[in-house]
CSV table of C-alpha atoms in Angstrom, one decimal:
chain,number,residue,atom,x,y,z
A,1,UNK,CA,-54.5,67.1,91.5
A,2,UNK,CA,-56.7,70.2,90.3
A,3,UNK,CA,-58.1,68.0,87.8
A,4,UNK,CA,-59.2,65.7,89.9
A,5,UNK,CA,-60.5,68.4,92.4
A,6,UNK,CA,-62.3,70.5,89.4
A,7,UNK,CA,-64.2,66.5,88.3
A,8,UNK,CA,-65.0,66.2,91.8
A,9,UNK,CA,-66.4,69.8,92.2
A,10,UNK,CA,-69.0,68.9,88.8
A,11,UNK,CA,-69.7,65.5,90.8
A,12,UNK,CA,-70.8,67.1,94.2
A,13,UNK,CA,-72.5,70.2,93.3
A,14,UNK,CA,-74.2,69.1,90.1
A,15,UNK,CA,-77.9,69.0,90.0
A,16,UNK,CA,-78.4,66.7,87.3
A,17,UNK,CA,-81.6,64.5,86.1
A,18,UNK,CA,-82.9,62.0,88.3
A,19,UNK,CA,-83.9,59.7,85.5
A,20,UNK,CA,-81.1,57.2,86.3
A,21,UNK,CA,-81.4,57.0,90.3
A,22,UNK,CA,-85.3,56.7,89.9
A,23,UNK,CA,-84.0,53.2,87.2
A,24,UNK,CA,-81.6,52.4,90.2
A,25,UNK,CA,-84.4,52.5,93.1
A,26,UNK,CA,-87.0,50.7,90.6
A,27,UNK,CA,-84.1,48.1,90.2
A,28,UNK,CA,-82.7,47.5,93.3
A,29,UNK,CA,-85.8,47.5,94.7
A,30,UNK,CA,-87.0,44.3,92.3
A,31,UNK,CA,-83.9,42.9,93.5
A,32,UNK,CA,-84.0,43.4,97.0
A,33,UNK,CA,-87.6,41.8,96.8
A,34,UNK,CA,-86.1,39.1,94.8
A,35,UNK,CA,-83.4,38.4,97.0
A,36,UNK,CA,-85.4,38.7,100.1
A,37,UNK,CA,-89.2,38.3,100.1
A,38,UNK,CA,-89.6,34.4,100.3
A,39,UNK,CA,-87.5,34.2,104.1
A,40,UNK,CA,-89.4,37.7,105.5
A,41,UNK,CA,-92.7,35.6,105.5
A,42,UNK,CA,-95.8,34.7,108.3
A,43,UNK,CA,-94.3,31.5,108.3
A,44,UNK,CA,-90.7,32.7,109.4
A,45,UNK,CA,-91.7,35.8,111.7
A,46,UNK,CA,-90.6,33.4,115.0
A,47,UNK,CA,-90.2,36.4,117.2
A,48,UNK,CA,-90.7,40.2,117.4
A,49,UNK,CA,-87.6,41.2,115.5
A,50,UNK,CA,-88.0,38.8,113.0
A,51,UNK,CA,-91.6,40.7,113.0
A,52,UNK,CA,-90.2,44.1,112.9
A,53,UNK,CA,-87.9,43.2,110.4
A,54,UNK,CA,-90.0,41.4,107.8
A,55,UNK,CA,-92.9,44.6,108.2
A,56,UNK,CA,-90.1,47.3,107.7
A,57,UNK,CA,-88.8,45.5,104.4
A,58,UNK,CA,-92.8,44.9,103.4
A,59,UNK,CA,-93.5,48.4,104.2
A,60,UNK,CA,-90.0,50.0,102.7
A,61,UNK,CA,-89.3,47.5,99.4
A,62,UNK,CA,-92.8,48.0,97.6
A,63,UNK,CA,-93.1,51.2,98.7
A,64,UNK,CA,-89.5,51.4,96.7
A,65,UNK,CA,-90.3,49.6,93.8
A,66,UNK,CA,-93.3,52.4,92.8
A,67,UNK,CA,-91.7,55.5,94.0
A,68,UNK,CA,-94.3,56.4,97.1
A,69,UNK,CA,-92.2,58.4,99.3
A,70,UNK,CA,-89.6,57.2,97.7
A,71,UNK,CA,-86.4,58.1,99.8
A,72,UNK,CA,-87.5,57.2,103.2
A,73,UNK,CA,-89.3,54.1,101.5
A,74,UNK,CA,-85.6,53.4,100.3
A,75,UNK,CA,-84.1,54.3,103.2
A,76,UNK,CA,-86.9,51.4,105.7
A,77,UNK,CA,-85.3,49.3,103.1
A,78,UNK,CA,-81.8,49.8,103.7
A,79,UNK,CA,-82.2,49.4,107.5
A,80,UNK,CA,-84.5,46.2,107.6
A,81,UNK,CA,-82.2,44.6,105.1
A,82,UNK,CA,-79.1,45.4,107.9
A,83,UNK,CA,-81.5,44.9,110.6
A,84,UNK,CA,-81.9,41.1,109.1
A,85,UNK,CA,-78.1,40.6,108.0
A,86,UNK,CA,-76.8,41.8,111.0
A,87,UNK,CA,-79.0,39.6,113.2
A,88,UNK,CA,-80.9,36.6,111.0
A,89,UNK,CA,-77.9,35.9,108.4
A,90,UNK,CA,-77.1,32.4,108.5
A,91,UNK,CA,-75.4,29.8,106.2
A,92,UNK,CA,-78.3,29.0,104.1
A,93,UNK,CA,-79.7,32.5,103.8
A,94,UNK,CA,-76.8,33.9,102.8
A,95,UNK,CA,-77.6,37.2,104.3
A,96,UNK,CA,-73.6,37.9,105.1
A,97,UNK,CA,-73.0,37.6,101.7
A,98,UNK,CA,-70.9,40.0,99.7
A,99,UNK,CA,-73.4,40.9,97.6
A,100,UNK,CA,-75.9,41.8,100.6
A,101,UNK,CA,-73.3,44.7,101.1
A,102,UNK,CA,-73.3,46.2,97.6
A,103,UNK,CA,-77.1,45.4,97.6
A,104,UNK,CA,-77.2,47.8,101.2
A,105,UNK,CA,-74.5,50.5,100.0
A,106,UNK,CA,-76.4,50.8,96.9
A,107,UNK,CA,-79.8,51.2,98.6
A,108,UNK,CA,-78.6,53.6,100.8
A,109,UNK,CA,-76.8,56.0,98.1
A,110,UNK,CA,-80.1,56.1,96.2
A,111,UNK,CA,-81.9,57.0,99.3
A,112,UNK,CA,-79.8,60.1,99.7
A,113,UNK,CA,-80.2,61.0,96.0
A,114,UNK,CA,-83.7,62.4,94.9
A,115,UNK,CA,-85.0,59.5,93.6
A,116,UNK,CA,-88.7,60.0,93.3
A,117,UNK,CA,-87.9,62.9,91.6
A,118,UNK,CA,-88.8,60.6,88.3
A,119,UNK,CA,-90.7,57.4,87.2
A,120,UNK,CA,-92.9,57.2,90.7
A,121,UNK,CA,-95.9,57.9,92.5
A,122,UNK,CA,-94.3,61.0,93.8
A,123,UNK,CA,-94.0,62.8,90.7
A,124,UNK,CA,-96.8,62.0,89.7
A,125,UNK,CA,-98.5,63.4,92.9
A,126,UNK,CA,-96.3,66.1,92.2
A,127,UNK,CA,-97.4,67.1,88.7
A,128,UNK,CA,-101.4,66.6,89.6
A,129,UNK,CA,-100.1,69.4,92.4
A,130,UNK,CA,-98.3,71.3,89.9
A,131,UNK,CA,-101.4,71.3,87.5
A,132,UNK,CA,-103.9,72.4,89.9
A,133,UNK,CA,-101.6,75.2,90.7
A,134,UNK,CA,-101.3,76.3,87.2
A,135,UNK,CA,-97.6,75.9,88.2
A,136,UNK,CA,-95.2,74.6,85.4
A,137,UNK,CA,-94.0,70.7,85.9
A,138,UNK,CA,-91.3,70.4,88.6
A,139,UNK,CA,-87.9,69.6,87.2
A,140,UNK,CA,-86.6,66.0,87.2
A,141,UNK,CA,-83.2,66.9,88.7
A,142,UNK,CA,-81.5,67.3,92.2
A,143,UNK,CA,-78.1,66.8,93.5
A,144,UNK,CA,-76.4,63.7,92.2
A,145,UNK,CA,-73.4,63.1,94.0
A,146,UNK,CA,-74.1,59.6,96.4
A,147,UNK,CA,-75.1,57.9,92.6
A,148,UNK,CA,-71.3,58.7,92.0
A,149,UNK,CA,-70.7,56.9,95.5
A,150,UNK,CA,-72.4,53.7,93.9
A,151,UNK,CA,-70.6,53.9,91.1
A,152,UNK,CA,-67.0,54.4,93.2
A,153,UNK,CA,-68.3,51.1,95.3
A,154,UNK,CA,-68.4,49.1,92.5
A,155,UNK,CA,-65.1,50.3,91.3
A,156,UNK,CA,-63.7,49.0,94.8
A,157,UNK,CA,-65.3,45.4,94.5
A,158,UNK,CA,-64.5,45.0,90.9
A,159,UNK,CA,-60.7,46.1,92.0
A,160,UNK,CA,-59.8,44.6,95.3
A,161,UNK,CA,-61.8,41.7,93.4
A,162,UNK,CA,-59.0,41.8,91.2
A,163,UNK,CA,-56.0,42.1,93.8
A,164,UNK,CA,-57.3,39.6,95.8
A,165,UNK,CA,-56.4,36.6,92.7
A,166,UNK,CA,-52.9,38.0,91.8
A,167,UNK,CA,-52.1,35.4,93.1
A,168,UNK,CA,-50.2,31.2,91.8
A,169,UNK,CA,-53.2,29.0,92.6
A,170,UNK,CA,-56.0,31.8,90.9
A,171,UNK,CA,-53.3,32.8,88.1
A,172,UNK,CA,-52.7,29.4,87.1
A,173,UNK,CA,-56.6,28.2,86.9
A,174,UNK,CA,-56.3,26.1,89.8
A,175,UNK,CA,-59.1,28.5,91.9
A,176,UNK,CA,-61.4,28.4,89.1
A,177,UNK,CA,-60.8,24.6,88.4
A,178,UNK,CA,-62.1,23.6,91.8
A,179,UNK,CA,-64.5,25.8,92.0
A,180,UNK,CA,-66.4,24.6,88.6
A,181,UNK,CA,-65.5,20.8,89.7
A,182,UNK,CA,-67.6,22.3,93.4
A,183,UNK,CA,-70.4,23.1,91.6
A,184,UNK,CA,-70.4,21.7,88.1
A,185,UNK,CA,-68.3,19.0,87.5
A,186,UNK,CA,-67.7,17.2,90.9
A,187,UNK,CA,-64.1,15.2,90.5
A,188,UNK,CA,-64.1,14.9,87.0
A,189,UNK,CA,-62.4,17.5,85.1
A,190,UNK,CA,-63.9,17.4,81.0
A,191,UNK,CA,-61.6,15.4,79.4
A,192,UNK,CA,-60.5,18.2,76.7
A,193,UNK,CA,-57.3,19.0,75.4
A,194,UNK,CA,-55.8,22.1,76.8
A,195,UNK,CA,-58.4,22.0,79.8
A,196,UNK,CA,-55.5,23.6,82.0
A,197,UNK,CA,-54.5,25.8,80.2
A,198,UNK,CA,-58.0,27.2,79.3
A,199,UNK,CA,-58.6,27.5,83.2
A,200,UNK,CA,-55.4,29.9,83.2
A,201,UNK,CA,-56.9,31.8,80.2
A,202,UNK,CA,-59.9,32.4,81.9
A,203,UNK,CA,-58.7,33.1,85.2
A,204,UNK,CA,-55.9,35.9,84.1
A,205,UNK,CA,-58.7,36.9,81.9
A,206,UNK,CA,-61.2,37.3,84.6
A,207,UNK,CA,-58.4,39.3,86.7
A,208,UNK,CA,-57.3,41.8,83.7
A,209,UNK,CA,-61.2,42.4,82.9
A,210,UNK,CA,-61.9,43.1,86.2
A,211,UNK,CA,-59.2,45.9,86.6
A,212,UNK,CA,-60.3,47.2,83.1
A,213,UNK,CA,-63.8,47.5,84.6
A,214,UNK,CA,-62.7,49.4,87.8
A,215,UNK,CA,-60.8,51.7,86.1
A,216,UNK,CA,-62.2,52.2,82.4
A,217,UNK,CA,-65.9,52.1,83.7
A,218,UNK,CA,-65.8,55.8,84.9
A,219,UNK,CA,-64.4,56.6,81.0
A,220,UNK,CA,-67.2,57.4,78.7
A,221,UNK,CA,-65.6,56.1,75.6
A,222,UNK,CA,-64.3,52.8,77.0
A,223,UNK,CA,-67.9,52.4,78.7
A,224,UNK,CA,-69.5,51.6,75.4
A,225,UNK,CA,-67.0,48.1,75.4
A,226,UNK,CA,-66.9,47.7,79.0
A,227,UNK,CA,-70.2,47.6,79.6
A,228,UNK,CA,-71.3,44.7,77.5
A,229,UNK,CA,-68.2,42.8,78.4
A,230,UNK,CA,-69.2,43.3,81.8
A,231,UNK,CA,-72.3,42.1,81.3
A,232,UNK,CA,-71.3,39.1,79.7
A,233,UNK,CA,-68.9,38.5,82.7
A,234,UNK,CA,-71.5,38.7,85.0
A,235,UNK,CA,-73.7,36.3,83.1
A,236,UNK,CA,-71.4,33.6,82.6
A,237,UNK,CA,-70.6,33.9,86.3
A,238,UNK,CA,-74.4,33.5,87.1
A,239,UNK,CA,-74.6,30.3,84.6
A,240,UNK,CA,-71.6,28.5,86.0
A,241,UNK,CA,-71.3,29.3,90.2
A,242,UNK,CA,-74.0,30.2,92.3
A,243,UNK,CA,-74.4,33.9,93.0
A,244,UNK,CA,-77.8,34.9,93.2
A,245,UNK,CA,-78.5,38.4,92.5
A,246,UNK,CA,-74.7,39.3,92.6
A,247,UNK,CA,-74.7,39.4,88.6
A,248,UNK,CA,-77.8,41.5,87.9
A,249,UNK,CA,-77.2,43.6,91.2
A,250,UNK,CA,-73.6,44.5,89.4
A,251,UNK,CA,-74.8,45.0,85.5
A,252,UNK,CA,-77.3,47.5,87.4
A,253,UNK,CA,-75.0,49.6,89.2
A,254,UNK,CA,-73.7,50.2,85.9
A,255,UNK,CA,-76.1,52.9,85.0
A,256,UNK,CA,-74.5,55.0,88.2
A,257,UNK,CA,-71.4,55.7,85.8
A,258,UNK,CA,-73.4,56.8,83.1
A,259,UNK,CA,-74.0,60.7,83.0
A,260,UNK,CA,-77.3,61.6,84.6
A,261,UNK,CA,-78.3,63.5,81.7
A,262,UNK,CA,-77.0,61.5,78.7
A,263,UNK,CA,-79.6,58.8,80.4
A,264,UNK,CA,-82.5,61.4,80.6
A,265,UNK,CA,-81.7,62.5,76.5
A,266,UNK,CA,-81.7,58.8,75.6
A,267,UNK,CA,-85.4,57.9,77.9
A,268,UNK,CA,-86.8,61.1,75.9
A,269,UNK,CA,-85.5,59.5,72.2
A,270,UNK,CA,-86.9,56.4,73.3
A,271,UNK,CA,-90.5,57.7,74.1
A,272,UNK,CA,-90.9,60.8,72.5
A,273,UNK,CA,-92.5,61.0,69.3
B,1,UNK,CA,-74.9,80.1,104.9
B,2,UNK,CA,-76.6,77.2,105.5
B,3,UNK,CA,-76.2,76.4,101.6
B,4,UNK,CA,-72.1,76.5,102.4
B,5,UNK,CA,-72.7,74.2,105.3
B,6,UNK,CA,-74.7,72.0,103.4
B,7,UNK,CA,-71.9,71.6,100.7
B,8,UNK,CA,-69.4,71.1,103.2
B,9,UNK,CA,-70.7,68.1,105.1
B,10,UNK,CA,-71.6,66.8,101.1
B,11,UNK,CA,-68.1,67.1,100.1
B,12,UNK,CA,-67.1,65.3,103.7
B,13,UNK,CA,-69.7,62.6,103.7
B,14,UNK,CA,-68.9,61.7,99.8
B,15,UNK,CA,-64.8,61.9,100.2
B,16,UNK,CA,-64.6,59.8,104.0
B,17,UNK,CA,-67.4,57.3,102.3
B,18,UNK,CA,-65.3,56.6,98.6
B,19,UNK,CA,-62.4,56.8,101.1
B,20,UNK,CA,-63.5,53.6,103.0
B,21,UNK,CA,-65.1,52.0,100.2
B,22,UNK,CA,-61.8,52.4,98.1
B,23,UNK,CA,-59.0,51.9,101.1
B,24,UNK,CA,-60.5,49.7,103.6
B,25,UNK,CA,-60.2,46.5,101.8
B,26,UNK,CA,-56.1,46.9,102.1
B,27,UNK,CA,-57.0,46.3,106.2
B,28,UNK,CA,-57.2,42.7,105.2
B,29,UNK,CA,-56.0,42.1,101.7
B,30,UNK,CA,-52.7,43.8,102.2
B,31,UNK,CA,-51.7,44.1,105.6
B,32,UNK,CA,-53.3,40.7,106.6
B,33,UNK,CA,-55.9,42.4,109.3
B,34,UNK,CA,-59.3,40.9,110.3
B,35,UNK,CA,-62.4,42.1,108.4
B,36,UNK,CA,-64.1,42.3,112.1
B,37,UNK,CA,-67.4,42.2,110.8
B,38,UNK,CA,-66.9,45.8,109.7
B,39,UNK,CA,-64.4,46.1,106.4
B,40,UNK,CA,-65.8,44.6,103.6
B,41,UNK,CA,-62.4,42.9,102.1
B,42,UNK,CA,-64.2,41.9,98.8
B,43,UNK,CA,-62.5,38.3,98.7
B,44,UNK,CA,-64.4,36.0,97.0
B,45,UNK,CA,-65.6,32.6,96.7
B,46,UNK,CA,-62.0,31.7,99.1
B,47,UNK,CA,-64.1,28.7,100.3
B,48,UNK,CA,-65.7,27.3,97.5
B,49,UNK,CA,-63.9,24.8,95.7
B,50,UNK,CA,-62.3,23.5,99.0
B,51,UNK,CA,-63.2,19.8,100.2
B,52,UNK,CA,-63.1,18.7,96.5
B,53,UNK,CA,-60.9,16.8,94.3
B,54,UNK,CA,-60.2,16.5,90.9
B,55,UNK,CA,-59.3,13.2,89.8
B,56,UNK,CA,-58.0,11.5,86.6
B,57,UNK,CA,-57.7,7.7,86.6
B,58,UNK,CA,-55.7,5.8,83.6
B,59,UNK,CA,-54.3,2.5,83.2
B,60,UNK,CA,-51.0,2.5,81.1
B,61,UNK,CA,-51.9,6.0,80.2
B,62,UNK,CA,-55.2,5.4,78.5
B,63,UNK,CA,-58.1,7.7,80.5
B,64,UNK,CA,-60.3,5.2,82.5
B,65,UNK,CA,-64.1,6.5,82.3
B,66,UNK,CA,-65.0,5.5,85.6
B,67,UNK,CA,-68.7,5.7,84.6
B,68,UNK,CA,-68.5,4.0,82.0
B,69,UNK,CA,-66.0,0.9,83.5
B,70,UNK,CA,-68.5,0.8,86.8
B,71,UNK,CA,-71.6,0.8,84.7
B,72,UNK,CA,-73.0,3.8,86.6
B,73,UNK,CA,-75.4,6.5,85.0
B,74,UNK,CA,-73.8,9.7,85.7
B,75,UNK,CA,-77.2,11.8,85.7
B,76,UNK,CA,-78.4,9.1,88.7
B,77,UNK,CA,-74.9,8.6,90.8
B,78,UNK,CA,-75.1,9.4,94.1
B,79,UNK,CA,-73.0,12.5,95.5
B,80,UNK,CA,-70.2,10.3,97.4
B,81,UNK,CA,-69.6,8.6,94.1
B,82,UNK,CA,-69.7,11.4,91.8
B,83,UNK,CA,-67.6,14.0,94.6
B,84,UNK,CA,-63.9,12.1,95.7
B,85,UNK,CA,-63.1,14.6,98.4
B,86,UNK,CA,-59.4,13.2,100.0
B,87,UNK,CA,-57.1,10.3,98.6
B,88,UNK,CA,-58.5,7.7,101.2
B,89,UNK,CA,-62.0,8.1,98.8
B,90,UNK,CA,-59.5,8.1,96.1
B,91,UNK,CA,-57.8,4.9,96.9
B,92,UNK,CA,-61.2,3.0,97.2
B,93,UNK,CA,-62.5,4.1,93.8
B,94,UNK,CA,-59.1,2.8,92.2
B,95,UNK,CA,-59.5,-0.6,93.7
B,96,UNK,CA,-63.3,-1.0,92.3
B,97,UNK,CA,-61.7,0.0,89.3
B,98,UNK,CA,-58.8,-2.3,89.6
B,99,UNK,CA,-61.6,-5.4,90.0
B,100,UNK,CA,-63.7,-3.6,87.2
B,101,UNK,CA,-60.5,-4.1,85.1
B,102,UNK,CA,-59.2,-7.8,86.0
B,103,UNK,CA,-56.1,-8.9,86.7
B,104,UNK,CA,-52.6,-7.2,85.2
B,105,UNK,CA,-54.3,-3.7,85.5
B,106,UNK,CA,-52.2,-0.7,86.0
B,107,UNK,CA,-54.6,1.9,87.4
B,108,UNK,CA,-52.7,5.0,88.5
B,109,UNK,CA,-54.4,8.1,89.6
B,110,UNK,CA,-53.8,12.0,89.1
B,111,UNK,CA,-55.3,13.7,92.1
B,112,UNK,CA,-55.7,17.1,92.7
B,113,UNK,CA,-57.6,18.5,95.6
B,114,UNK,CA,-59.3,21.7,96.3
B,115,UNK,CA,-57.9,24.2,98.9
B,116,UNK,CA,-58.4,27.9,99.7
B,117,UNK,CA,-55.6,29.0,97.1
B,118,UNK,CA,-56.4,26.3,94.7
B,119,UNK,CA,-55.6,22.9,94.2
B,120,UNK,CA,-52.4,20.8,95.8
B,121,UNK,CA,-51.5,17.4,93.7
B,122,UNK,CA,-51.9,14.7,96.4
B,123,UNK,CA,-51.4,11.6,94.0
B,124,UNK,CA,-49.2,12.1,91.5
B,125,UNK,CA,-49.2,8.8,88.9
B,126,UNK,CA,-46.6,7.4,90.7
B,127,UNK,CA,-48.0,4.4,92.3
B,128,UNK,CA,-50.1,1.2,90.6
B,129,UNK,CA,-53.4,1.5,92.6
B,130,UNK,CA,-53.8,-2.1,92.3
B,131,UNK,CA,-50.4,-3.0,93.4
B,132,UNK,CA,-51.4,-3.9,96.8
């Protein structure tokens, strides 16, 4: 238990840089616009909260994206992104959607962390002030601790994820089967040998990397595997069932286990001199 | 003092926020509860893959391409031709393919349609689909 306690004391009081939330609110906020921007339009304003809701994301989501007040621009995101799920999600939009959650939770974490402490218009603002004051730059760190909460998210989805298909039909490829003849194949399976048993490869595969990734993600040595196998997974999810920004939304939220600083170190090495 | 306070509601609003992110899901995974529109039980893709059925047609064991036997483009066939979603569908495509194949064929069918857990084998092989 103390060790647990002592990890969780250098998570919640550590002022650390705030390189990697400033990547995470440049990120999500692409994504968020992505996602988003095409239904919160003129042409689908029908009423006053369909109004309100399409000029907070306008107003919140670019404002986001460059770092201009960058928490409360983050934070306008968050809520007209609920705002519209809670009241405009249907079956075509999607807005329900699992990865509408993450997308929220993960918006909302980076609007707690100091986020335009780096890469926005705010710091920039903040070094003009710092250079007409003769004042030295103003650090790029703050408290870090809801980026750990993004990071602990993930580890729930990629895990309960994982509980959820210990189970015949998902163990034995049958899930994945019909869900590749849903959207790829229709009613003809390829006519391969060993097609079966490849589905039960995959799916037991699927289940055993997602428990790797919840657990072995927050482990800086096993990090430097899991990450690209993530990735990988998350791509050959995108190229064979339809998830929209799930799979770029998740290989994001991978820089929130990543120490703070080790992300700052390797941004300098990568544009110093 | 305020610094002390600060920390304190930090350290509550990060444990009671993992502690929901990481426990909630049980609600409805494990004790069978009802997401409510409020826990997030991170079950995915239970519906997709349902109303769908896999289906392999032979005739004396050989694989019938029904494509190929029907003389229809698979890139241009329409969705209730290329998608079989029950046995009645089933059935029907088994008799064009019994007429596709003349008389004395043995067209038997292995299908397999989609539900929430998976698939359930609804024709098994065991009868001659142009028997009738």
């Amino acid at each position: 238990m103390r060790p647990l306690i002592a990890a969780l004391e250098r998570a919640l009081d550590r002022e650390a840089s705030t390189r990697p939330a400033a990547l995470l609110r440049i990120g999500l906020a692409a994504i968020t616009l992505v996602r988003f921007a095409e239904h919160l339009t003129f042409r689908d304003s029908t009423d006053l909260f369909r109004l309100a809701v399409m000029a907070g994301f306008w107003l919140g989501a670019p404002a986001m994206l460059v770092g201009w007040r960058s928490q409360a621009a983050s934070a306008l995101t968050a809520i007209a992104v609920v705002a519209g799920a809670a009241r405009l999600a249907t079956e075509q939009n999607g807005w329900n959607h699992h990865h509408v959650y993450l997308l929220v939770v993960a918006i909302v974490c980076v609007a707690i962390t100091p986020c335009g402490r780096s890469c926005s218009i705010d710091r920039w603002r903040a070094l003009a002030r710092a250079e007409r004051s003769g004042a030295p730059p103003p650090p790029e760190r703050g408290l870090v601790w809801a980026q750990y909460l993004i990071a602990v998210q993930l580890t729930a989805v990629y895990l309960w994820g994982a509980i959820d298909k210990c189970n015949p039909g998902w163990l034995h490829g049958d899930k994945l089967q019909a869900q590749l003849l849903f959207y790829i194949f229709d009613s003809d399976p390829p006519d391969l040998p060993g097609w079966g048993a490849l589905m039960a490869a995959l799916s037991i595969g699927t289940v055993a990397l997602e428990l790797a990734l919840a657990v072995g993600l927050w482990f800086r040595r096993a990090r430097r595997w899991l990450i690209p196998a993530g990735v990988a997974f998350h791509i050959t999810i995108y190229v064979s069932l339809p998830v929209t920004v799930f799979s770029a939304l998740s290989c994001l939220l991978y820089l929130a286990y990543v120490d703070p600083d080790e992300v700052h170190r390797a941004i300098d090495r990568l544009t110093g001199p | 003092m305020m610094a002390a306070v600060r920390r304190r509601l930090r350290w509550f609003g990060f444990l009671a926020a993992a502690a929901w992110m990481l426990l909630s899901p049980a609600w409805v995974q494990l004790f069978g509860g009802s997401s409510g529109g409020v826990v997030r039980a991170w079950q995915m893709f239970h519906l997709r893959g349902a109303g769908i059925c896999s289906v392999r047609f032979d005739d004396r064991g050989e694989r019938i391409d029904r494509y190929a036997v029907l003389g229809v483009d698979r890139a241009r066939a329409p969705a209730r031709f290329r998608r079989i979603g029950d046995e009645e569908q089933a059935r029907a495509m088994g008799r064009r393919l019994c007429g596709a194949r003349g008389p004395g064929a043995d067209v038997r069918a292995l299908l397999r349609c989609g539900e929430r857990r998976g698939l359930r084998t609804i024709l098994d092989r065991e009868e001659n689909l142009c028997a009738r």
